Amino acid sequence: ARVTIIIKTIAAQVHHMSDSLILQAASFCIKAHGDQVRKYSGLPYHTHPARVAGRICVMPGATALEVCAGFLHDVIEDTSTTKEDLFALFPSQVVTYVINLTDVFTKKSFPNLNRSDRRSLEYERLAEQDAWTRKIKLADRIDNLRDMSPLEDFYRVYCKESEQLLFYLAKTDELLEAELKHLVKRKF
């Protein structure tokens, strides 16, 4: 209920957004992620996509389509949701964003590649995507870093990967890039 109030408030403030589509995406996100929790914070998982969607909502030029993609960006990768499920419920552009944000170079699909090689290939693939896919990815990465503690073993690896992502997504969005650079440098 609280997420609904927040989303309605945000959507009402941004006149060009369809609050019903955004609410549909928010509801789907909450149901799809169910009882999942964030690995580092222990918060309900849906709080992460809600923060990403909220960040996208206030970006110049964002529409309900991009905000919905912010809510749904992890549902194919981290739940049993399929792209067919999404096509049945959401505009094709939303689904295209989600598909483009879903990792292709996974350990399961490419077991012979190490993490570093898979990440490089993934970032090369993302660099070829549209501007909003890249912006949502940067917002996702910022939120992930904010959720992690510098004391975690994986944190330094994730910061190094974030630097690599910034290289590939340079000139995507000056403010998002500056914030991510700040987070990466601040933690070392």
PDB file of C-alpha atoms in Angstrom:
ATOM      1  CA  ALA A   1       0.000   0.000   0.000  1.00  0.00           C
ATOM      2  CA  ARG A   2       2.830   2.416   0.840  1.00  0.00           C
ATOM      3  CA  VAL A   3       4.555   1.725  -2.496  1.00  0.00           C
ATOM      4  CA  THR A   4       1.247   2.448  -4.256  1.00  0.00           C
ATOM      5  CA  ILE A   5       0.936   5.816  -2.519  1.00  0.00           C
ATOM      6  CA  ILE A   6       4.517   6.746  -3.405  1.00  0.00           C
ATOM      7  CA  ILE A   7       4.077   5.761  -7.059  1.00  0.00           C
ATOM      8  CA  LYS A   8       0.743   7.612  -7.392  1.00  0.00           C
ATOM      9  CA  THR A   9       2.369  10.696  -5.893  1.00  0.00           C
ATOM     10  CA  ILE A  10       5.330  10.528  -8.264  1.00  0.00           C
ATOM     11  CA  ALA A  11       3.133   9.837 -11.303  1.00  0.00           C
ATOM     12  CA  ALA A  12       0.805  12.727 -10.410  1.00  0.00           C
ATOM     13  CA  GLN A  13       3.781  15.091 -10.249  1.00  0.00           C
ATOM     14  CA  VAL A  14       4.969  14.112 -13.705  1.00  0.00           C
ATOM     15  CA  HIS A  15       2.018  15.015 -15.911  1.00  0.00           C
ATOM     16  CA  HIS A  16       2.962  12.923 -18.941  1.00  0.00           C
ATOM     17  CA  MET A  17       3.064   9.610 -17.113  1.00  0.00           C
ATOM     18  CA  SER A  18       0.302   7.054 -16.951  1.00  0.00           C
ATOM     19  CA  ASP A  19      -0.136   6.182 -13.296  1.00  0.00           C
ATOM     20  CA  SER A  20      -2.216   3.079 -14.118  1.00  0.00           C
ATOM     21  CA  LEU A  21       0.594   1.547 -16.208  1.00  0.00           C
ATOM     22  CA  ILE A  22       3.155   2.446 -13.564  1.00  0.00           C
ATOM     23  CA  LEU A  23       0.995   0.956 -10.821  1.00  0.00           C
ATOM     24  CA  GLN A  24       0.556  -2.188 -12.912  1.00  0.00           C
ATOM     25  CA  ALA A  25       4.342  -2.518 -13.259  1.00  0.00           C
ATOM     26  CA  ALA A  26       4.892  -1.826  -9.549  1.00  0.00           C
ATOM     27  CA  SER A  27       2.305  -4.443  -8.588  1.00  0.00           C
ATOM     28  CA  PHE A  28       3.771  -6.985 -10.997  1.00  0.00           C
ATOM     29  CA  CYS A  29       7.257  -6.329  -9.605  1.00  0.00           C
ATOM     30  CA  ILE A  30       6.115  -6.878  -6.023  1.00  0.00           C
ATOM     31  CA  LYS A  31       4.304 -10.110  -6.903  1.00  0.00           C
ATOM     32  CA  ALA A  32       7.088 -11.454  -9.147  1.00  0.00           C
ATOM     33  CA  HIS A  33       9.813 -10.879  -6.562  1.00  0.00           C
ATOM     34  CA  GLY A  34       7.565 -12.233  -3.810  1.00  0.00           C
ATOM     35  CA  ASP A  35       9.538 -13.003  -0.662  1.00  0.00           C
ATOM     36  CA  GLN A  36      12.957 -12.341  -2.203  1.00  0.00           C
ATOM     37  CA  VAL A  37      15.241 -10.092  -0.173  1.00  0.00           C
ATOM     38  CA  ARG A  38      18.235  -7.985  -1.122  1.00  0.00           C
ATOM     39  CA  LYS A  39      21.466  -9.892  -0.541  1.00  0.00           C
ATOM     40  CA  TYR A  40      23.316  -7.139   1.303  1.00  0.00           C
ATOM     41  CA  SER A  41      20.573  -5.147   3.042  1.00  0.00           C
ATOM     42  CA  GLY A  42      17.973  -7.826   3.766  1.00  0.00           C
ATOM     43  CA  LEU A  43      15.226  -5.479   2.557  1.00  0.00           C
ATOM     44  CA  PRO A  44      12.377  -6.840   0.415  1.00  0.00           C
ATOM     45  CA  TYR A  45      13.749  -7.176  -3.117  1.00  0.00           C
ATOM     46  CA  HIS A  46      11.049  -4.997  -4.687  1.00  0.00           C
ATOM     47  CA  THR A  47      12.495  -1.954  -2.888  1.00  0.00           C
ATOM     48  CA  HIS A  48      15.423  -2.006  -5.320  1.00  0.00           C
ATOM     49  CA  PRO A  49      13.394  -1.797  -8.560  1.00  0.00           C
ATOM     50  CA  ALA A  50      11.120   0.779  -6.875  1.00  0.00           C
ATOM     51  CA  ARG A  51      14.148   2.998  -6.201  1.00  0.00           C
ATOM     52  CA  VAL A  52      15.398   2.537  -9.777  1.00  0.00           C
ATOM     53  CA  ALA A  53      11.948   3.416 -11.150  1.00  0.00           C
ATOM     54  CA  GLY A  54      11.743   6.449  -8.887  1.00  0.00           C
ATOM     55  CA  ARG A  55      15.084   7.715 -10.147  1.00  0.00           C
ATOM     56  CA  ILE A  56      14.024   7.198 -13.770  1.00  0.00           C
ATOM     57  CA  CYS A  57      10.685   8.936 -13.133  1.00  0.00           C
ATOM     58  CA  VAL A  58      12.328  12.291 -12.426  1.00  0.00           C
ATOM     59  CA  MET A  59      14.752  12.186 -15.354  1.00  0.00           C
ATOM     60  CA  PRO A  60      14.102  14.615 -18.217  1.00  0.00           C
ATOM     61  CA  GLY A  61      12.267  12.948 -21.083  1.00  0.00           C
ATOM     62  CA  ALA A  62      11.228   9.857 -19.123  1.00  0.00           C
ATOM     63  CA  THR A  63       7.807   8.415 -19.857  1.00  0.00           C
ATOM     64  CA  ALA A  64       5.744   5.750 -18.140  1.00  0.00           C
ATOM     65  CA  LEU A  65       7.460   3.197 -20.400  1.00  0.00           C
ATOM     66  CA  GLU A  66      10.889   3.856 -18.924  1.00  0.00           C
ATOM     67  CA  VAL A  67       9.537   3.997 -15.362  1.00  0.00           C
ATOM     68  CA  CYS A  68       7.834   0.624 -15.890  1.00  0.00           C
ATOM     69  CA  ALA A  69      11.103  -0.805 -17.188  1.00  0.00           C
ATOM     70  CA  GLY A  70      12.757   0.438 -13.990  1.00  0.00           C
ATOM     71  CA  PHE A  71      10.254  -1.551 -11.950  1.00  0.00           C
ATOM     72  CA  LEU A  72      10.558  -4.649 -14.123  1.00  0.00           C
ATOM     73  CA  HIS A  73      14.269  -4.629 -14.994  1.00  0.00           C
ATOM     74  CA  ASP A  74      15.109  -7.737 -12.908  1.00  0.00           C
ATOM     75  CA  VAL A  75      11.982  -9.870 -13.312  1.00  0.00           C
ATOM     76  CA  ILE A  76      13.240 -12.034 -16.188  1.00  0.00           C
ATOM     77  CA  GLU A  77      16.699 -12.436 -14.663  1.00  0.00           C
ATOM     78  CA  ASP A  78      15.695 -13.055 -11.041  1.00  0.00           C
ATOM     79  CA  THR A  79      12.207 -14.598 -11.110  1.00  0.00           C
ATOM     80  CA  SER A  80      10.268 -17.183 -13.094  1.00  0.00           C
ATOM     81  CA  THR A  81       8.799 -14.421 -15.292  1.00  0.00           C
ATOM     82  CA  THR A  82       9.290 -14.871 -19.032  1.00  0.00           C
ATOM     83  CA  LYS A  83       9.330 -12.282 -21.764  1.00  0.00           C
ATOM     84  CA  GLU A  84       6.065 -13.831 -22.997  1.00  0.00           C
ATOM     85  CA  ASP A  85       4.498 -13.081 -19.607  1.00  0.00           C
ATOM     86  CA  LEU A  86       5.552  -9.456 -19.980  1.00  0.00           C
ATOM     87  CA  PHE A  87       4.405  -9.128 -23.609  1.00  0.00           C
ATOM     88  CA  ALA A  88       0.938 -10.266 -22.497  1.00  0.00           C
ATOM     89  CA  LEU A  89       0.704  -7.418 -19.976  1.00  0.00           C
ATOM     90  CA  PHE A  90       2.891  -4.480 -21.005  1.00  0.00           C
ATOM     91  CA  PRO A  91       3.643  -2.376 -24.090  1.00  0.00           C
ATOM     92  CA  SER A  92       6.321  -3.887 -26.318  1.00  0.00           C
ATOM     93  CA  GLN A  93       8.771  -1.045 -25.628  1.00  0.00           C
ATOM     94  CA  VAL A  94       8.694  -1.821 -21.884  1.00  0.00           C
ATOM     95  CA  VAL A  95       9.393  -5.484 -22.600  1.00  0.00           C
ATOM     96  CA  THR A  96      12.185  -4.582 -25.014  1.00  0.00           C
ATOM     97  CA  TYR A  97      13.865  -2.514 -22.304  1.00  0.00           C
ATOM     98  CA  VAL A  98      13.569  -5.396 -19.819  1.00  0.00           C
ATOM     99  CA  ILE A  99      14.956  -7.923 -22.319  1.00  0.00           C
ATOM    100  CA  ASN A 100      17.859  -5.579 -23.110  1.00  0.00           C
ATOM    101  CA  LEU A 101      18.568  -5.155 -19.379  1.00  0.00           C
ATOM    102  CA  THR A 102      18.590  -8.906 -18.744  1.00  0.00           C
ATOM    103  CA  ASP A 103      22.081 -10.410 -18.673  1.00  0.00           C
ATOM    104  CA  VAL A 104      22.876 -12.570 -21.688  1.00  0.00           C
ATOM    105  CA  PHE A 105      26.415 -13.598 -20.734  1.00  0.00           C
ATOM    106  CA  THR A 106      25.550 -15.573 -17.608  1.00  0.00           C
ATOM    107  CA  LYS A 107      27.571 -18.323 -15.951  1.00  0.00           C
ATOM    108  CA  LYS A 108      24.809 -20.785 -16.821  1.00  0.00           C
ATOM    109  CA  SER A 109      24.826 -19.865 -20.529  1.00  0.00           C
ATOM    110  CA  PHE A 110      28.602 -19.440 -20.830  1.00  0.00           C
ATOM    111  CA  PRO A 111      30.180 -21.803 -18.266  1.00  0.00           C
ATOM    112  CA  ASN A 112      33.559 -21.771 -20.003  1.00  0.00           C
ATOM    113  CA  LEU A 113      34.001 -18.016 -19.579  1.00  0.00           C
ATOM    114  CA  ASN A 114      35.216 -16.481 -16.338  1.00  0.00           C
ATOM    115  CA  ARG A 115      33.294 -13.662 -14.663  1.00  0.00           C
ATOM    116  CA  SER A 116      35.585 -10.963 -16.021  1.00  0.00           C
ATOM    117  CA  ASP A 117      35.127 -12.120 -19.616  1.00  0.00           C
ATOM    118  CA  ARG A 118      31.355 -12.468 -19.182  1.00  0.00           C
ATOM    119  CA  ARG A 119      31.128  -8.948 -17.717  1.00  0.00           C
ATOM    120  CA  SER A 120      33.180  -7.494 -20.583  1.00  0.00           C
ATOM    121  CA  LEU A 121      30.938  -9.110 -23.157  1.00  0.00           C
ATOM    122  CA  GLU A 122      27.846  -7.965 -21.260  1.00  0.00           C
ATOM    123  CA  TYR A 123      29.070  -4.367 -21.130  1.00  0.00           C
ATOM    124  CA  GLU A 124      29.915  -4.423 -24.839  1.00  0.00           C
ATOM    125  CA  ARG A 125      26.361  -5.648 -25.506  1.00  0.00           C
ATOM    126  CA  LEU A 126      24.856  -2.931 -23.290  1.00  0.00           C
ATOM    127  CA  ALA A 127      26.893  -0.234 -25.044  1.00  0.00           C
ATOM    128  CA  GLU A 128      24.988  -1.083 -28.237  1.00  0.00           C
ATOM    129  CA  GLN A 129      21.556  -0.619 -26.625  1.00  0.00           C
ATOM    130  CA  ASP A 130      19.359   2.471 -26.753  1.00  0.00           C
ATOM    131  CA  ALA A 131      19.950   5.426 -24.428  1.00  0.00           C
ATOM    132  CA  TRP A 132      17.158   4.563 -21.975  1.00  0.00           C
ATOM    133  CA  THR A 133      18.354   0.994 -21.545  1.00  0.00           C
ATOM    134  CA  ARG A 134      21.787   2.362 -20.701  1.00  0.00           C
ATOM    135  CA  LYS A 135      20.352   4.988 -18.317  1.00  0.00           C
ATOM    136  CA  ILE A 136      18.277   2.377 -16.487  1.00  0.00           C
ATOM    137  CA  LYS A 137      21.367   0.167 -16.221  1.00  0.00           C
ATOM    138  CA  LEU A 138      23.364   3.009 -14.679  1.00  0.00           C
ATOM    139  CA  ALA A 139      20.542   3.765 -12.211  1.00  0.00           C
ATOM    140  CA  ASP A 140      20.431   0.052 -11.346  1.00  0.00           C
ATOM    141  CA  ARG A 141      24.174  -0.049 -10.738  1.00  0.00           C
ATOM    142  CA  ILE A 142      24.072   3.074  -8.554  1.00  0.00           C
ATOM    143  CA  ASP A 143      21.318   1.578  -6.422  1.00  0.00           C
ATOM    144  CA  ASN A 144      23.155  -1.736  -6.128  1.00  0.00           C
ATOM    145  CA  LEU A 145      26.324   0.011  -4.946  1.00  0.00           C
ATOM    146  CA  ARG A 146      24.392   2.105  -2.432  1.00  0.00           C
ATOM    147  CA  ASP A 147      22.918  -1.130  -1.038  1.00  0.00           C
ATOM    148  CA  MET A 148      26.308  -2.777  -0.492  1.00  0.00           C
ATOM    149  CA  SER A 149      28.711  -2.299   2.346  1.00  0.00           C
ATOM    150  CA  PRO A 150      32.358  -1.558   1.522  1.00  0.00           C
ATOM    151  CA  LEU A 151      33.171  -4.251   4.071  1.00  0.00           C
ATOM    152  CA  GLU A 152      31.696  -6.993   1.871  1.00  0.00           C
ATOM    153  CA  ASP A 153      34.291  -9.123   0.078  1.00  0.00           C
ATOM    154  CA  PHE A 154      32.506  -8.669  -3.239  1.00  0.00           C
ATOM    155  CA  TYR A 155      32.364  -4.892  -2.961  1.00  0.00           C
ATOM    156  CA  ARG A 156      35.786  -4.182  -4.494  1.00  0.00           C
ATOM    157  CA  VAL A 157      35.044  -6.500  -7.412  1.00  0.00           C
ATOM    158  CA  TYR A 158      31.716  -4.741  -8.004  1.00  0.00           C
ATOM    159  CA  CYS A 159      33.420  -1.327  -7.906  1.00  0.00           C
ATOM    160  CA  LYS A 160      36.001  -2.427 -10.468  1.00  0.00           C
ATOM    161  CA  GLU A 161      33.216  -3.797 -12.671  1.00  0.00           C
ATOM    162  CA  SER A 162      31.367  -0.496 -12.257  1.00  0.00           C
ATOM    163  CA  GLU A 163      34.417   1.373 -13.546  1.00  0.00           C
ATOM    164  CA  GLN A 164      34.450  -0.931 -16.560  1.00  0.00           C
ATOM    165  CA  LEU A 165      30.717  -0.364 -17.099  1.00  0.00           C
ATOM    166  CA  LEU A 166      31.298   3.399 -17.000  1.00  0.00           C
ATOM    167  CA  PHE A 167      33.915   3.045 -19.731  1.00  0.00           C
ATOM    168  CA  TYR A 168      31.470   1.204 -21.998  1.00  0.00           C
ATOM    169  CA  LEU A 169      28.503   3.463 -21.218  1.00  0.00           C
ATOM    170  CA  ALA A 170      30.393   6.756 -21.397  1.00  0.00           C
ATOM    171  CA  LYS A 171      28.312   9.677 -22.653  1.00  0.00           C
ATOM    172  CA  THR A 172      25.030   7.999 -21.686  1.00  0.00           C
ATOM    173  CA  ASP A 173      23.966  10.447 -18.964  1.00  0.00           C
ATOM    174  CA  GLU A 174      26.334  12.933 -17.376  1.00  0.00           C
ATOM    175  CA  LEU A 175      24.623  13.019 -13.962  1.00  0.00           C
ATOM    176  CA  LEU A 176      24.247   9.249 -13.604  1.00  0.00           C
ATOM    177  CA  GLU A 177      27.841   8.728 -14.688  1.00  0.00           C
ATOM    178  CA  ALA A 178      29.101  11.350 -12.235  1.00  0.00           C
ATOM    179  CA  GLU A 179      27.188   9.763  -9.367  1.00  0.00           C
ATOM    180  CA  LEU A 180      28.460   6.288 -10.186  1.00  0.00           C
ATOM    181  CA  LYS A 181      32.046   7.577 -10.485  1.00  0.00           C
ATOM    182  CA  HIS A 182      31.673   9.263  -7.110  1.00  0.00           C
ATOM    183  CA  LEU A 183      30.397   6.065  -5.484  1.00  0.00           C
ATOM    184  CA  VAL A 184      33.215   3.985  -6.931  1.00  0.00           C
ATOM    185  CA  LYS A 185      35.967   6.420  -5.935  1.00  0.00           C
ATOM    186  CA  ARG A 186      34.501   7.161  -2.508  1.00  0.00           C
ATOM    187  CA  LYS A 187      34.683   3.542  -1.415  1.00  0.00           C
ATOM    188  CA  PHE A 188      38.356   2.827  -2.062  1.00  0.00           C
TER     189      PHE A 188
END
